[in-house]
Structure formats: C-alpha cells, structure tokens
Tab-separated table of C-alpha atoms in Angstrom:
chain	number	residue	atom	x	y	z
A	1	MET	CA	-0.387	-0.090	0.151
A	2	LYS	CA	2.850	2.506	0.841
A	3	ARG	CA	4.656	1.247	-1.950
A	4	LEU	CA	1.892	2.186	-4.322
A	5	ALA	CA	0.813	5.747	-2.753
A	6	VAL	CA	4.934	6.239	-2.772
A	7	PHE	CA	5.428	5.270	-6.632
A	8	CYS	CA	2.084	7.008	-7.730
A	9	LEU	CA	3.278	10.500	-6.128
A	10	ALA	CA	6.865	10.035	-7.686
A	11	CYS	CA	5.260	9.701	-10.955
A	12	ALA	CA	2.885	12.577	-10.200
A	13	PHE	CA	6.630	14.501	-9.569
A	14	VAL	CA	7.955	13.835	-12.559
A	15	VAL	CA	5.441	14.496	-14.899
A	16	LEU	CA	4.504	17.736	-13.133
A	17	THR	CA	8.324	18.554	-12.972
A	18	GLY	CA	8.959	17.224	-16.592
A	19	GLY	CA	5.851	19.161	-17.917
A	20	ALA	CA	6.962	22.306	-15.991
A	21	LEU	CA	10.469	22.066	-17.690
A	22	ILE	CA	9.359	21.439	-21.148
A	23	GLU	CA	7.160	24.812	-21.042
A	24	LEU	CA	9.636	27.044	-19.186
A	25	GLY	CA	10.210	29.914	-21.504
A	26	PRO	CA	13.962	31.426	-22.197
A	27	ALA	CA	15.682	32.117	-19.044
A	28	ALA	CA	15.351	36.028	-17.763
A	29	ILE	CA	19.393	35.911	-16.321
A	30	ASP	CA	22.278	34.753	-18.679
A	31	LEU	CA	25.583	34.761	-17.388
A	32	ARG	CA	27.107	33.222	-20.732
A	33	GLY	CA	27.705	37.021	-21.793
A	34	GLN	CA	28.947	38.240	-18.654
A	35	VAL	CA	31.880	35.295	-18.209
A	36	ALA	CA	32.853	35.861	-22.298
A	37	ALA	CA	33.319	39.563	-22.066
A	38	GLN	CA	35.103	39.025	-18.277
A	39	LEU	CA	37.422	36.296	-19.493
A	40	ALA	CA	39.987	38.246	-20.675
A	41	ALA	CA	40.633	39.600	-17.288
A	42	SER	CA	40.492	36.469	-15.280
A	43	GLY	CA	43.923	35.565	-15.689
A	44	VAL	CA	42.735	32.029	-17.217
A	45	SER	CA	41.287	31.163	-20.446
A	46	HIS	CA	39.288	28.253	-19.862
A	47	PRO	CA	35.714	29.629	-18.588
A	48	VAL	CA	34.994	26.987	-16.222
A	49	THR	CA	38.627	27.587	-14.791
A	50	ALA	CA	37.838	31.033	-14.230
A	51	VAL	CA	34.289	30.942	-12.776
A	52	LEU	CA	35.230	28.560	-9.914
A	53	LEU	CA	38.330	30.659	-8.704
A	54	ASN	CA	37.846	34.080	-10.199
A	55	PHE	CA	34.035	35.074	-10.697
A	56	ARG	CA	32.977	32.788	-8.000
A	57	GLY	CA	36.034	32.018	-5.768
A	58	TYR	CA	34.291	32.335	-2.686
A	59	ASP	CA	31.877	29.252	-3.698
A	60	THR	CA	35.414	27.438	-3.899
A	61	LEU	CA	36.581	29.051	-0.493
A	62	LEU	CA	33.434	27.797	1.225
A	63	GLU	CA	33.752	24.393	-0.459
A	64	VAL	CA	37.388	23.643	0.850
A	65	ALA	CA	36.074	24.464	4.476
A	66	VAL	CA	33.375	22.164	4.024
A	67	LEU	CA	35.508	19.595	3.197
A	68	LEU	CA	37.464	19.730	6.140
A	69	ILE	CA	34.651	20.045	8.613
A	70	ALA	CA	33.557	16.952	6.801
A	71	LEU	CA	36.819	15.230	7.494
A	72	LEU	CA	36.932	16.622	11.357
A	73	ALA	CA	33.711	14.746	11.720
A	74	ILE	CA	34.709	11.436	10.241
A	75	LEU	CA	37.593	11.880	12.592
A	76	ALA	CA	35.573	12.273	15.522
A	77	VAL	CA	33.608	9.536	14.761
A	78	THR	CA	35.958	7.041	13.787
A	79	ASP	CA	38.269	5.959	16.517
A	80	LYS	CA	40.087	2.755	16.068
A	81	PRO	CA	43.867	2.604	15.905
A	82	PRO	CA	44.933	1.637	12.247
A	83	ALA	CA	45.038	-2.238	11.587
A	84	ALA	CA	48.198	-3.293	10.039
A	85	PRO	CA	48.100	-3.402	6.147
A	86	VAL	CA	47.448	-6.819	4.580
A	87	PRO	CA	49.894	-6.956	1.424
A	88	ALA	CA	48.308	-7.769	-1.434
A	89	HIS	CA	49.531	-10.081	-4.512
A	90	PRO	CA	53.317	-9.202	-5.530
A	91	LEU	CA	52.157	-8.116	-9.035
A	92	LEU	CA	49.178	-6.277	-7.552
A	93	GLN	CA	51.792	-4.123	-5.848
A	94	ALA	CA	53.873	-3.625	-8.599
A	95	VAL	CA	51.450	-2.568	-10.776
A	96	ALA	CA	50.533	-0.468	-8.191
A	97	ARG	CA	53.992	1.144	-7.680
A	98	GLY	CA	54.301	1.120	-11.785
A	99	ALA	CA	51.210	3.549	-11.826
A	100	THR	CA	51.952	6.400	-8.836
A	101	PRO	CA	54.227	7.959	-11.077
A	102	ALA	CA	52.632	8.422	-13.733
A	103	MET	CA	49.309	9.072	-11.521
A	104	ILE	CA	51.182	11.925	-9.965
A	105	LEU	CA	52.371	13.225	-13.450
A	106	VAL	CA	48.423	13.294	-14.817
A	107	ALA	CA	47.529	15.382	-11.371
A	108	VAL	CA	50.459	18.135	-12.353
A	109	TYR	CA	49.127	17.639	-16.257
A	110	LEU	CA	45.695	18.530	-14.956
A	111	LEU	CA	46.347	21.277	-12.452
A	112	TRP	CA	48.722	23.006	-15.453
A	113	ALA	CA	45.999	22.332	-18.054
A	114	GLY	CA	42.960	23.977	-15.832
A	115	ALA	CA	44.264	27.596	-17.008
A	116	HIS	CA	43.179	26.947	-20.586
A	117	ARG	CA	41.783	23.748	-21.199
A	118	PRO	CA	39.148	20.982	-19.107
A	119	GLY	CA	41.183	20.613	-16.028
A	120	GLY	CA	42.128	22.052	-12.889
A	121	ALA	CA	42.447	21.703	-9.308
A	122	PHE	CA	39.546	19.190	-8.364
A	123	GLN	CA	40.351	16.490	-10.679
A	124	ALA	CA	43.868	17.033	-9.919
A	125	GLY	CA	43.306	16.559	-6.310
A	126	ALA	CA	41.033	13.179	-6.847
A	127	VAL	CA	43.808	11.705	-9.323
A	128	LEU	CA	45.956	12.038	-6.509
A	129	ALA	CA	43.649	11.002	-3.935
A	130	ALA	CA	43.074	7.817	-6.294
A	131	ALA	CA	46.756	6.730	-6.157
A	132	ALA	CA	46.590	7.022	-2.375
A	133	VAL	CA	44.096	5.026	-2.405
A	134	LEU	CA	45.430	2.511	-4.593
A	135	LEU	CA	48.068	1.773	-2.697
A	136	HIS	CA	46.365	1.492	0.528
A	137	LEU	CA	44.712	-1.382	-1.278
A	138	VAL	CA	47.651	-3.123	-2.162
A	139	GLY	CA	49.053	-2.876	1.656
A	140	LEU	CA	51.558	-0.277	0.646
A	141	LEU	CA	50.246	2.620	2.348
A	142	PRO	CA	49.061	2.146	5.914
A	143	GLY	CA	45.607	3.405	6.961
A	144	TRP	CA	46.119	6.891	8.555
A	145	GLY	CA	45.599	7.089	12.533
A	146	ALA	CA	45.301	10.153	14.476
A	147	PRO	CA	46.861	12.802	11.985
A	148	GLY	CA	50.293	14.063	12.983
A	149	LEU	CA	51.948	17.826	12.667
A	150	ARG	CA	52.616	17.349	8.726
A	151	LEU	CA	49.598	15.764	7.892
A	152	ARG	CA	47.640	18.359	9.398
A	153	LEU	CA	49.493	21.136	7.997
A	154	GLY	CA	49.228	19.269	4.380
A	155	LEU	CA	45.389	18.765	4.512
A	156	THR	CA	44.404	22.513	5.630
A	157	ALA	CA	47.273	24.309	3.367
A	158	GLY	CA	45.124	24.688	0.191
A	159	PHE	CA	42.449	26.422	2.742
A	160	ALA	CA	44.989	28.445	4.699
A	161	LEU	CA	46.655	29.543	1.580
A	162	PHE	CA	43.272	30.396	-0.104
A	163	LEU	CA	42.389	32.372	2.877
A	164	ALA	CA	45.766	34.484	3.116
A	165	LEU	CA	45.548	35.865	-0.403
A	166	ALA	CA	41.723	36.653	0.244
A	167	ALA	CA	42.885	38.474	3.630
A	168	ALA	CA	46.050	39.865	1.689
A	169	LEU	CA	43.978	41.379	-1.414
A	170	LEU	CA	40.891	42.651	0.640
A	171	SER	CA	42.487	46.283	0.006
A	172	GLN	CA	41.237	45.247	-3.658
A	173	GLY	CA	37.807	46.475	-3.093
A	174	ALA	CA	36.020	43.035	-2.876
A	175	LEU	CA	36.793	39.537	-1.459
A	176	LEU	CA	39.040	37.456	-3.741
A	177	GLN	CA	39.329	40.515	-6.446
A	178	TYR	CA	42.695	40.015	-7.996
A	179	PRO	CA	44.593	42.595	-9.651
A	180	PRO	CA	44.233	41.626	-13.398
A	181	ALA	CA	48.116	41.385	-14.137
A	182	ALA	CA	48.848	39.249	-11.501
A	183	ALA	CA	45.387	37.255	-11.530
A	184	GLY	CA	46.700	34.277	-13.252
A	185	THR	CA	49.669	33.838	-11.162
A	186	LEU	CA	47.820	34.087	-7.891
A	187	ILE	CA	44.959	31.403	-9.574
A	188	LEU	CA	48.016	28.733	-10.491
A	189	VAL	CA	49.246	29.141	-6.708
A	190	ILE	CA	46.111	29.171	-5.348
A	191	GLU	CA	44.809	25.947	-7.533
A	192	ALA	CA	48.664	24.219	-6.519
A	193	GLY	CA	47.577	24.491	-2.496
A	194	LEU	CA	44.456	22.937	-3.243
A	195	THR	CA	45.687	20.490	-5.493
A	196	VAL	CA	47.725	19.030	-2.885
A	197	SER	CA	44.950	20.021	0.486
A	198	LEU	CA	42.050	18.402	-1.795
A	199	GLY	CA	44.369	15.041	-2.516
A	200	LEU	CA	45.164	14.605	1.206
A	201	ILE	CA	41.799	15.251	2.231
A	202	LEU	CA	40.177	13.146	-0.596
A	203	ALA	CA	42.696	10.565	0.074
A	204	GLY	CA	41.853	11.069	4.029
A	205	LEU	CA	37.712	10.502	3.416
A	206	PHE	CA	38.909	6.355	2.376
A	207	LEU	CA	42.384	6.394	4.522
A	208	PHE	CA	40.986	7.375	8.191
A	209	LEU	CA	37.849	5.486	7.415
A	210	SER	CA	39.036	2.121	6.442
A	211	ARG	CA	41.033	1.983	9.813
A	212	ASP	CA	38.955	-0.241	11.207
A	213	GLU	CA	38.820	-2.599	8.588
A	214	GLY	CA	39.413	-6.162	9.969
A	215	GLY	CA	39.806	-4.821	13.647
A	216	GLU	CA	36.901	-7.089	14.492
A	217	THR	CA	37.596	-10.385	12.646
B	1	MET	CA	19.440	11.680	-35.648
B	2	MET	CA	22.066	9.167	-34.458
B	3	VAL	CA	23.078	11.625	-31.911
B	4	LEU	CA	19.524	11.888	-30.562
B	5	VAL	CA	19.550	7.708	-30.536
B	6	PHE	CA	22.571	7.600	-28.412
B	7	ASP	CA	21.257	10.344	-25.952
B	8	GLY	CA	18.237	8.277	-25.954
B	9	LEU	CA	20.088	4.966	-24.982
B	10	LEU	CA	22.475	6.629	-22.809
B	11	ALA	CA	19.543	7.967	-21.196
B	12	CYS	CA	17.834	4.867	-20.623
B	13	ALA	CA	20.980	3.611	-19.166
B	14	LEU	CA	21.091	6.075	-16.714
B	15	LEU	CA	17.414	5.121	-15.096
B	16	TRP	CA	18.294	1.590	-15.529
B	17	SER	CA	21.102	1.301	-13.569
B	18	ALA	CA	20.145	3.131	-11.087
B	19	TRP	CA	16.756	1.391	-10.786
B	20	ARG	CA	19.074	-1.328	-10.420
B	21	ALA	CA	21.208	-0.015	-7.518
B	22	LEU	CA	18.315	0.638	-5.297
B	23	ALA	CA	16.242	-2.761	-6.138
B	24	THR	CA	19.139	-5.434	-6.637
B	25	PRO	CA	18.630	-7.911	-3.999
B	26	ARG	CA	22.051	-8.133	-2.914
B	27	LEU	CA	23.951	-5.294	-1.428
B	28	ASP	CA	27.591	-5.644	-3.340
B	29	ARG	CA	26.240	-5.843	-6.674
B	30	ALA	CA	23.915	-2.762	-5.975
B	31	ILE	CA	26.875	-0.895	-5.338
B	32	VAL	CA	28.962	-2.293	-8.730
B	33	PHE	CA	25.348	-1.139	-10.809
B	34	PHE	CA	25.512	2.334	-8.657
B	35	ILE	CA	29.396	2.508	-9.652
B	36	ALA	CA	28.415	1.876	-13.180
B	37	PHE	CA	25.381	4.637	-12.884
B	38	GLY	CA	29.002	6.939	-12.219
B	39	LEU	CA	30.050	6.138	-15.601
B	40	LEU	CA	27.394	6.583	-17.459
B	41	MET	CA	26.807	9.765	-15.928
B	42	SER	CA	30.216	10.620	-17.124
B	43	LEU	CA	29.386	9.969	-20.527
B	44	ALA	CA	26.083	12.361	-19.726
B	45	TRP	CA	28.316	15.101	-18.845
B	46	ALA	CA	30.666	14.504	-21.570
B	47	ARG	CA	27.405	15.043	-23.971
B	48	LEU	CA	26.003	18.137	-22.012
B	49	SER	CA	29.485	19.733	-23.684
B	50	ALA	CA	31.057	19.550	-19.501
B	51	PRO	CA	34.485	17.879	-20.123
B	52	ASP	CA	35.344	19.321	-16.505
B	53	ILE	CA	32.509	17.842	-14.552
B	54	ALA	CA	33.049	14.650	-16.548
B	55	LEU	CA	36.583	13.917	-15.632
B	56	ALA	CA	35.800	14.240	-11.776
B	57	GLU	CA	32.668	12.590	-11.995
B	58	ALA	CA	34.708	9.632	-13.054
B	59	ALA	CA	37.400	10.099	-10.754
B	60	ILE	CA	34.983	11.213	-7.631
B	61	GLY	CA	31.640	10.267	-8.193
B	62	ALA	CA	32.741	6.591	-10.124
B	63	GLY	CA	35.895	5.998	-8.600
B	64	LEU	CA	36.589	7.370	-5.218
B	65	THR	CA	32.758	6.474	-4.252
B	66	GLY	CA	32.649	3.368	-5.242
B	67	ALA	CA	36.064	2.291	-3.260
B	68	LEU	CA	34.045	4.200	-0.060
B	69	LEU	CA	30.679	2.158	-0.767
B	70	LEU	CA	32.479	-1.030	-1.251
B	71	ASP	CA	35.014	-0.523	1.823
B	72	ALA	CA	32.130	0.327	4.268
B	73	TYR	CA	30.249	-2.895	2.634
B	74	GLY	CA	32.837	-5.093	3.147
B	75	ALA	CA	33.182	-4.144	6.640
B	76	ILE	CA	29.851	-4.266	7.866
B	77	SER	CA	29.048	-7.588	6.369
B	78	ARG	CA	32.809	-9.029	7.483
B	79	ARG	CA	31.055	-7.817	11.242
B	80	LYS	CA	28.416	-9.534	10.676
B	81	GLY	CA	29.720	-12.469	9.278
B	82	GLY	CA	31.925	-13.016	12.046
B	83	LYS	CA	29.120	-13.028	14.445
C	1	MET	CA	14.115	18.790	-28.192
C	2	THR	CA	17.976	19.442	-27.169
C	3	SER	CA	20.452	17.024	-25.278
C	4	GLY	CA	20.315	19.690	-22.527
C	5	LEU	CA	16.708	19.177	-22.053
C	6	LEU	CA	16.652	15.448	-22.761
C	7	PHE	CA	19.278	15.306	-19.696
C	8	ALA	CA	17.690	17.810	-17.408
C	9	LEU	CA	14.264	15.403	-17.664
C	10	VAL	CA	16.379	12.235	-16.855
C	11	GLY	CA	17.711	14.653	-13.597
C	12	VAL	CA	13.984	15.125	-12.667
C	13	ALA	CA	13.636	11.083	-12.940
C	14	LEU	CA	16.980	10.326	-10.860
C	15	PHE	CA	15.449	12.851	-8.144
C	16	ALA	CA	12.062	11.263	-7.391
C	17	LEU	CA	13.850	7.903	-8.031
C	18	GLY	CA	16.052	8.634	-5.100
C	19	LEU	CA	13.379	10.281	-3.152
C	20	ALA	CA	11.300	7.161	-3.530
C	21	GLY	CA	14.373	4.924	-2.502
C	22	LEU	CA	14.870	6.825	0.747
C	23	VAL	CA	11.451	6.749	2.123
C	24	LEU	CA	10.575	3.178	0.846
C	25	ILE	CA	14.165	1.547	2.152
C	26	GLY	CA	15.145	0.969	5.468
C	27	ASP	CA	18.676	-0.362	4.871
C	28	VAL	CA	21.139	2.344	5.344
C	29	LEU	CA	23.954	1.807	2.915
C	30	ARG	CA	21.200	1.990	0.006
C	31	ARG	CA	19.735	4.654	1.376
C	32	ILE	CA	22.944	6.381	0.469
C	33	LEU	CA	22.867	5.267	-2.030
C	34	ALA	CA	19.257	6.205	-2.566
C	35	PHE	CA	20.700	9.852	-1.736
C	36	ASN	CA	23.379	10.103	-4.116
C	37	LEU	CA	21.055	9.262	-6.695
C	38	MET	CA	19.117	12.327	-5.963
C	39	GLY	CA	22.109	14.398	-6.031
C	40	SER	CA	22.894	13.062	-9.291
C	41	GLY	CA	19.348	14.391	-10.649
C	42	ALA	CA	19.768	17.241	-9.176
C	43	PHE	CA	23.001	18.549	-11.098
C	44	LEU	CA	22.022	17.000	-14.256
C	45	VAL	CA	18.607	19.537	-13.979
C	46	LEU	CA	21.168	22.200	-12.924
C	47	VAL	CA	22.984	21.927	-15.834
C	48	GLY	CA	20.906	20.209	-18.570
C	49	LEU	CA	18.050	23.074	-17.855
C	50	ALA	CA	20.761	25.597	-18.343
C	51	GLN	CA	21.716	24.521	-21.557
C	52	ARG	CA	18.413	23.719	-22.889
C	53	ASN	CA	18.753	26.112	-26.259
C	54	GLY	CA	22.152	23.893	-26.818
C	55	VAL	CA	24.670	26.353	-25.615
C	56	PRO	CA	27.280	25.634	-22.981
C	57	ASP	CA	27.091	27.612	-19.830
C	58	ALA	CA	30.277	27.579	-17.394
C	59	VAL	CA	28.507	29.007	-14.458
C	60	PRO	CA	26.114	26.081	-13.577
C	61	GLN	CA	28.961	23.935	-14.737
C	62	ALA	CA	31.137	25.104	-12.262
C	63	MET	CA	28.556	24.997	-9.195
C	64	VAL	CA	28.146	21.467	-10.509
C	65	LEU	CA	31.667	20.546	-10.356
C	66	THR	CA	32.091	21.867	-6.186
C	67	GLY	CA	28.757	20.238	-5.741
C	68	ILE	CA	30.590	16.933	-7.120
C	69	VAL	CA	33.109	17.008	-4.515
C	70	VAL	CA	31.102	18.136	-1.326
C	71	ALA	CA	28.796	15.286	-2.255
C	72	VAL	CA	31.658	12.942	-2.253
C	73	ALA	CA	32.562	14.186	1.305
C	74	ALA	CA	28.896	14.136	2.465
C	75	THR	CA	28.646	10.547	1.332
C	76	ALA	CA	32.279	9.772	3.208
C	77	LEU	CA	30.794	11.286	6.333
C	78	ALA	CA	27.281	9.377	6.026
C	79	LEU	CA	29.151	5.880	5.982
C	80	ALA	CA	31.443	6.529	8.984
C	81	LEU	CA	28.286	7.019	10.924
C	82	ALA	CA	26.703	4.157	9.239
C	83	ARG	CA	29.897	2.041	10.083
C	84	ARG	CA	30.105	3.568	13.779
C	85	LEU	CA	26.217	2.633	14.019
C	86	ASP	CA	26.959	-0.507	12.854
C	87	ALA	CA	30.002	-0.865	15.054
C	88	GLN	CA	27.464	-0.260	18.368
C	89	ARG	CA	24.831	-2.842	17.601
C	90	GLU	CA	27.036	-5.196	16.944
C	91	GLY	CA	29.163	-4.092	20.307
C	92	ALA	CA	25.898	-3.577	22.545
C	93	LEU	CA	24.867	-6.936	22.425
C	94	PRO	CA	28.066	-8.862	24.394
C	95	GLU	CA	28.411	-6.023	26.853
C	96	ASP	CA	24.332	-7.214	27.599
C	97	GLU	CA	25.616	-10.719	28.283
C	98	ASP	CA	28.222	-10.271	30.507
C	99	GLY	CA	26.373	-7.008	32.895
C-alpha cells in the first residue's frame, strides 16, 4: 500500500516537474555573455576555471572549508587505531608502484591544463587521492591514525593559503578580487595549494575511514 | 539523428542502472550498479559538453565513492559474518 | 529536443527515483545510494536546464563541479556514521550478556 502511494506520488512529481521544464520560457538571467566579456581579465582562458577561482572564488573557498569540516567529523566518529596493512599479491603491488608516478604526472598535467582547457585543482586532487587509495588497497600505504603535525599542515594548507590570499587582497575592494595583471599567477598558486590539500583530504576520507578494517575479525 | 538515438540510449541506461542500484537484492551488486551509474553519468556530462564535470565524475563519483561504498560494505558484512 | 532538456528530464526522474528509494528502503547503505542518486538528478537538472538551448554555460558547470566534491564528502561522512552505528549495534549485545 505504501509502495503504491509512493510510486504514484513519484510519477506525479516526474510528470508535473517534467512538464514545467518543457514549457519553461527563455531564462531571465543569462551569465554566458558576462563570463565571455570578463574572461580576458580573469587571468585564465578556460571559462569554468575562471568561474571557479575568480568570479565565484568565494564558493570554492567555502567548499574547501566544508570538506575540512566533513573530514573533522569523520575523525570524530572513527576512533579505532589503524590496522596493519594486508599486503596484496606482489604483482598487484608492482602494478600499483608503477602506476603511482604516472598518476602524479597526470595530476600535475591536469593542474597546469586547468588554465586554458578542461582540468584544474579538483580533478588533479581526485587523481592524487585515487593514487593514495590504490597504494592503500595493495597494502603499501597503511591507513591513517590520528594525523600528525605534517599531515595536519598538508590537509589545511590549501584552505589557509586561499584564505591568506583573500585577506591580503581585501584592499582591492571586494573579497577575492585579484589585480588583473597578477590574476593568472595567483590562480595557479591557489590551485597548486588546493590540489595538494584536496588530494590529501579526499584520500583521508578513505584512509581514515578504512582503519577499522578487519579490526573485528 | 544518430546523436539523438545515442542520447536516448544513454538516458535509458542511466535510469536502468539507477533503478538496479536501488532494487537489486544483493547489496554488493547494487554498489557495482551504482559505480556503473557513475560512469554513465560521466558520459552524460561529456554529452552536455561539460568535460570538467565528466573528469571529476569519473574520478570522484565513480572511483572514490565506489571505493568508499565497497569498503563500508566489506566492513559491515565482515562484522555480521564474524558474529 | 536538445540533449540539455533531455538530460534535465532524466535528472527529474532520477531525483524522484532517489526520493522514493529514500522513503521506501530501510537499509542504511542503500539509502546512501538513493541520496546520491537524488544529488546526481539535481546536478543534471542544473546543467541540463541551463543548456536547453544547446549552448554550454560555464557558471552552472562550475557550481556542479563544486557540488560533486561536496557530495563525496557528504557520502563519506554518512558512511562513517553508518559504520559507527553498525559497530555500536554489534558491540551492545555482548556487553548486555556480560552485565
């Protein structure tokens, strides 16, 4: 009975919202023209990177803060010490060892490419995190326990750098308004910091969580 | 024309894999369907000419989320099996 | 029909599917899956609807890129809570027997 009711409600939702989407008129606000007009002053030539780190840099700043808070919450609810890593088959370990330098190279390429083509700090950080997870799964990288000073610095470096630059540039008038001449360099510096921190944070989501792996068996 | 057929197939595959991720009886298979859903989403982003999101979705949505889900499934089912 | 509008409609269906799953399913891990499906649906509507005339739009694309990274953090936090919940449920039984 409940199933039927939920099914009918979901169908009604899809029909009504879908119908509204199809009949929707042209958008009242279109930011495409503004983005294209300001692109030259943003310091990068790829519009998505320009929006992420220049026009809407505020969102990205807060997003990194959200990631850090999520990681802190995860640290608060997992309290077991890391279990000793279980080594995988030597062949798998060799493949992981071989793949890691290539993945780091891909991350650096994505970071560099973000200025003028698809890529950027998020994708580069994700590739770094994937390399760490791969090393952990084959038993070469132990799960993380309570983070030490170096790890803490690495986790917060991107956010701290971003925040420090935002504070230093407050004299420009608005938050995160870069001087046009230096915008390209500033964005690259921020993205490099974000790549390292995002890689560590995303890897931490896995490596802090998986430490109670096998603890019970 | 071909493009529209491809889009239609992709839309059907997205909805089907999402449905299987919720309705498959075995949880481990459901998670694998969810990973497949993430990869199909990545294709959909490429079709929407959003290569940045496609890259992020392939690495994060399919890769990292899938690893997290499988790891949690392994930990929970091992605890149940150990009892 | 442009692919933008088509995928926006798929997004609406995914959102409804995830919402129905969230209501009907009791298992915690599967509810996290349903929650992620809802998120993906919302992302598709955001980008698809903005591009329904076929021209790429960088602003919603950048917002969705941010959203995907936040979604994986939310998923990891939900999984951490689910694992903790499971460990406490299992741990509660032997303690009761001892006491």
